[in-house]
């Protein structure tokens, strides 16, 4: 199992366009990938899907956990954490 | 790739939904927007729907997203004359459905998978439950 936490820096949070880009990237890996918003009490760890990404309610400053389990878990988490950081960077 | 047809009673509404779905998928999915009556007023044109279906149809079928019931009925009427077309008319909300469908189609999903993704738009909660509600 591999995991990493990314802090969302963009003022709009994880909005529709970056969520779509992130989801499309997750489809390139075979590992089971889950996400969780560590900054919301109501957020639980959920399998990655476009709906679940939007339901994270990930706003600016929130910490999002990316976790992967499978034979490409290291590559998955490294690539997805880097992409999420880049997609939600400050403008 | 699955094509997407947006049918709304307003041309600007249809075009706006198309623009949104295209931006989310970097223009990788064929999306055609049809809206308004022939004279440009609010309404539905079956001719425009027929033309839109033909423009967006590829080998993998077309998912149609509509704003209201009468738009769906107009698409059904057009399809009666186009028995060879593989088309699913979605019950999904227009904006969410177009967005979910376009992203799913962009990763190579089938028509059935794309249609299922669009319906997930009905489950989207826009205001997280732990956000304080303010009454004026």
Coordinates of C-alpha atoms in Angstrom, one line a residue:
Chain A
X1 CA 0.0 0.0 0.0
X2 CA 1.2 3.4 -0.9
X3 CA -0.2 6.8 0.1
X4 CA 0.5 10.5 0.0
X5 CA -1.3 13.7 1.1
X6 CA -1.6 16.7 -1.2
X7 CA -2.6 20.2 0.0
X8 CA -5.0 21.9 -2.4
X9 CA -3.6 25.4 -3.1
X10 CA -6.0 26.7 -5.7
X11 CA -8.6 29.3 -4.4
X12 CA -11.5 27.3 -6.2
X13 CA -10.3 24.0 -4.7
X14 CA -10.6 20.8 -6.6
X15 CA -13.2 22.0 -9.1
X16 CA -14.7 20.3 -12.2
X17 CA -11.9 20.6 -14.7
X18 CA -9.0 19.4 -12.6
X19 CA -11.2 16.7 -11.1
X20 CA -11.8 15.4 -14.6
X21 CA -8.1 15.5 -15.5
X22 CA -7.2 13.7 -12.2
X23 CA -9.9 11.0 -12.8
X24 CA -8.7 10.4 -16.3
X25 CA -5.1 9.9 -15.0
X26 CA -6.3 7.3 -12.4
X27 CA -7.7 5.2 -15.3
X28 CA -4.1 4.6 -16.5
X29 CA -3.3 2.4 -13.4
X30 CA -4.3 -1.0 -12.4
X31 CA -4.1 -0.5 -8.6
X32 CA -7.1 0.1 -6.4
X33 CA -7.1 3.8 -5.8
X34 CA -9.0 5.6 -3.0
X35 CA -9.2 9.3 -2.0
X36 CA -10.2 11.1 1.2
X37 CA -10.5 14.7 2.3
X38 CA -8.6 14.8 5.6
X39 CA -9.8 18.3 6.3
X40 CA -13.5 17.4 6.4
X41 CA -14.9 15.5 9.3
X42 CA -17.7 13.9 7.2
X43 CA -15.3 12.7 4.5
X44 CA -14.5 9.0 4.4
X45 CA -12.1 7.1 2.2
X46 CA -13.8 6.3 -1.1
X47 CA -12.8 4.5 -4.3
X48 CA -11.7 7.1 -6.8
X49 CA -14.4 8.1 -9.3
X50 CA -15.3 11.4 -10.9
X51 CA -18.4 11.7 -8.6
X52 CA -16.4 10.8 -5.5
X53 CA -13.7 13.4 -6.4
X54 CA -16.3 16.1 -6.7
X55 CA -17.9 14.9 -3.4
X56 CA -14.7 15.4 -1.5
X57 CA -15.6 19.1 -1.2
X58 CA -11.8 19.8 -1.4
X59 CA -11.4 23.6 -0.9
X60 CA -8.3 25.7 -0.8
X61 CA -6.0 24.6 2.0
X62 CA -7.6 21.1 2.4
X63 CA -5.4 18.0 2.6
X64 CA -6.4 15.2 0.2
X65 CA -5.2 11.7 0.8
X66 CA -4.4 9.5 -2.2
X67 CA -3.9 5.8 -1.5
X68 CA -3.2 3.0 -3.9
X69 CA -3.0 -0.8 -3.5
X70 CA -1.7 -3.0 -6.3
X71 CA 1.2 -3.9 -8.5
X72 CA 1.7 -0.3 -9.8
X73 CA 0.8 1.5 -6.5
X74 CA 4.1 3.4 -6.3
X75 CA 3.9 4.8 -9.8
X76 CA 0.2 5.5 -9.3
X77 CA 0.6 7.5 -6.1
X78 CA 3.7 9.4 -7.3
X79 CA 2.0 10.4 -10.6
X80 CA -1.3 11.2 -9.1
X81 CA 0.1 13.2 -6.2
X82 CA 2.3 15.2 -8.6
X83 CA -0.7 15.8 -11.0
X84 CA -3.1 16.9 -8.2
X85 CA -0.5 19.3 -6.9
X86 CA 0.0 20.7 -10.3
X87 CA -3.7 20.9 -11.2
X88 CA -4.6 22.7 -8.0
X89 CA -1.6 25.0 -7.9
X90 CA -2.2 28.7 -7.2
X91 CA -2.7 30.7 -10.4
Chain B
X1 CA -15.5 7.0 -29.4
X2 CA -19.0 7.7 -28.2
X3 CA -20.5 11.0 -29.4
X4 CA -22.6 13.3 -27.3
X5 CA -25.6 15.3 -28.5
X6 CA -26.8 18.1 -26.2
X7 CA -30.4 19.2 -26.9
X8 CA -31.9 22.2 -25.0
X9 CA -34.7 24.7 -25.6
X10 CA -32.1 27.5 -25.8
X11 CA -29.3 27.5 -28.3
X12 CA -27.1 29.4 -25.8
X13 CA -27.8 26.9 -23.1
X14 CA -26.9 24.0 -25.3
X15 CA -23.7 25.7 -26.5
X16 CA -22.7 26.5 -22.9
X17 CA -23.1 22.9 -21.8
X18 CA -21.1 21.8 -24.8
X19 CA -18.3 24.3 -24.0
X20 CA -18.2 23.1 -20.4
X21 CA -18.0 19.4 -21.3
X22 CA -15.4 20.1 -24.0
X23 CA -13.2 22.0 -21.6
X24 CA -13.3 19.2 -19.1
X25 CA -12.1 16.7 -21.8
X26 CA -9.8 19.1 -23.7
X27 CA -11.9 18.7 -26.8
X28 CA -11.2 15.0 -27.2
X29 CA -14.9 13.9 -27.4
X30 CA -17.2 14.7 -30.3
X31 CA -20.0 16.9 -28.9
X32 CA -22.7 18.7 -30.8
X33 CA -25.1 21.2 -29.3
X34 CA -28.6 21.7 -30.7
X35 CA -31.0 24.3 -29.2
X36 CA -33.9 26.6 -30.0
X37 CA -36.6 26.7 -32.6
X38 CA -35.8 27.3 -36.3
X39 CA -36.5 31.0 -35.9
X40 CA -34.0 31.3 -33.0
X41 CA -36.7 31.6 -30.3
X42 CA -36.8 29.1 -27.4
X43 CA -37.9 25.7 -28.6
X44 CA -36.9 22.5 -30.3
X45 CA -36.2 21.8 -34.0
X46 CA -36.5 18.2 -35.1
X47 CA -34.5 19.1 -38.2
X48 CA -31.7 20.4 -36.1
X49 CA -31.7 17.3 -34.0
X50 CA -31.6 15.1 -37.1
X51 CA -28.7 17.1 -38.5
X52 CA -26.9 17.0 -35.0
X53 CA -27.3 13.3 -34.7
X54 CA -25.8 12.7 -38.1
X55 CA -22.9 15.0 -37.4
X56 CA -22.0 13.4 -34.1
X57 CA -22.7 9.7 -34.9
X58 CA -19.7 7.5 -35.2
X59 CA -19.3 3.7 -34.9
X60 CA -19.6 3.7 -31.1
X61 CA -23.1 5.4 -30.8
X62 CA -24.5 8.6 -29.4
X63 CA -25.6 9.6 -25.9
X64 CA -28.2 12.4 -26.0
X65 CA -28.6 14.7 -23.1
X66 CA -31.7 16.9 -22.9
X67 CA -32.9 19.7 -20.7
X68 CA -36.7 18.8 -20.6
X69 CA -39.1 16.0 -21.5
X70 CA -40.2 17.6 -24.8
X71 CA -36.6 17.6 -26.0
X72 CA -36.4 13.9 -25.3
X73 CA -39.7 13.3 -27.2
X74 CA -38.4 15.2 -30.2
X75 CA -35.3 13.1 -30.3
X76 CA -37.4 9.9 -30.1
X77 CA -39.5 11.2 -33.0
X78 CA -36.4 11.7 -35.1
X79 CA -35.0 8.3 -34.2
X80 CA -38.1 6.6 -35.6
X81 CA -36.8 7.5 -39.0
X82 CA -33.2 6.5 -38.1
X83 CA -33.4 2.8 -37.1
X84 CA -29.7 2.1 -37.8
X85 CA -28.4 4.7 -35.3
X86 CA -27.2 3.4 -31.9
X87 CA -28.6 6.1 -29.6
X88 CA -29.3 6.3 -25.9
X89 CA -31.4 9.3 -24.5
X90 CA -30.3 10.0 -21.0
X91 CA -32.4 10.8 -18.0
X92 CA -29.5 12.6 -16.4
X93 CA -29.5 16.3 -15.4
X94 CA -28.1 18.2 -18.4
X95 CA -25.0 19.9 -17.1
X96 CA -23.8 17.1 -14.7
X97 CA -24.7 14.4 -17.2
X98 CA -22.8 16.0 -20.1
X99 CA -19.8 16.5 -17.9
X100 CA -19.8 12.9 -16.5
X101 CA -20.5 11.4 -19.9
X102 CA -17.8 13.4 -21.7
X103 CA -15.1 12.5 -19.2
X104 CA -16.1 8.8 -19.4
X105 CA -16.3 8.8 -23.2
X106 CA -12.8 10.4 -23.3
X107 CA -11.2 7.4 -21.6
X108 CA -12.7 5.1 -24.2
X109 CA -15.9 3.9 -22.5
X110 CA -18.7 2.2 -24.4
X111 CA -22.1 3.7 -25.0
X112 CA -23.5 1.8 -22.1
X113 CA -20.7 2.9 -19.7
X114 CA -21.1 6.5 -20.9
X115 CA -24.8 6.4 -20.3
X116 CA -24.3 4.9 -16.8
X117 CA -21.7 7.7 -16.0
X118 CA -24.2 10.4 -17.1
X119 CA -26.8 9.0 -14.7
X120 CA -24.3 9.4 -11.8
X121 CA -24.8 13.1 -12.3
X122 CA -28.1 12.7 -10.4
X123 CA -26.2 11.8 -7.2
X124 CA -24.0 14.8 -7.1
X125 CA -24.3 16.7 -3.8
X126 CA -23.2 20.3 -4.4
X127 CA -23.3 21.5 -0.8
X128 CA -21.4 19.3 1.6
X129 CA -23.5 18.4 4.6
X130 CA -21.0 19.7 7.2
X131 CA -21.1 23.2 5.8
X132 CA -23.1 25.6 7.9
X133 CA -26.4 26.5 6.4
X134 CA -27.3 30.2 6.7
X135 CA -30.9 31.5 6.7
X136 CA -31.5 35.2 5.9

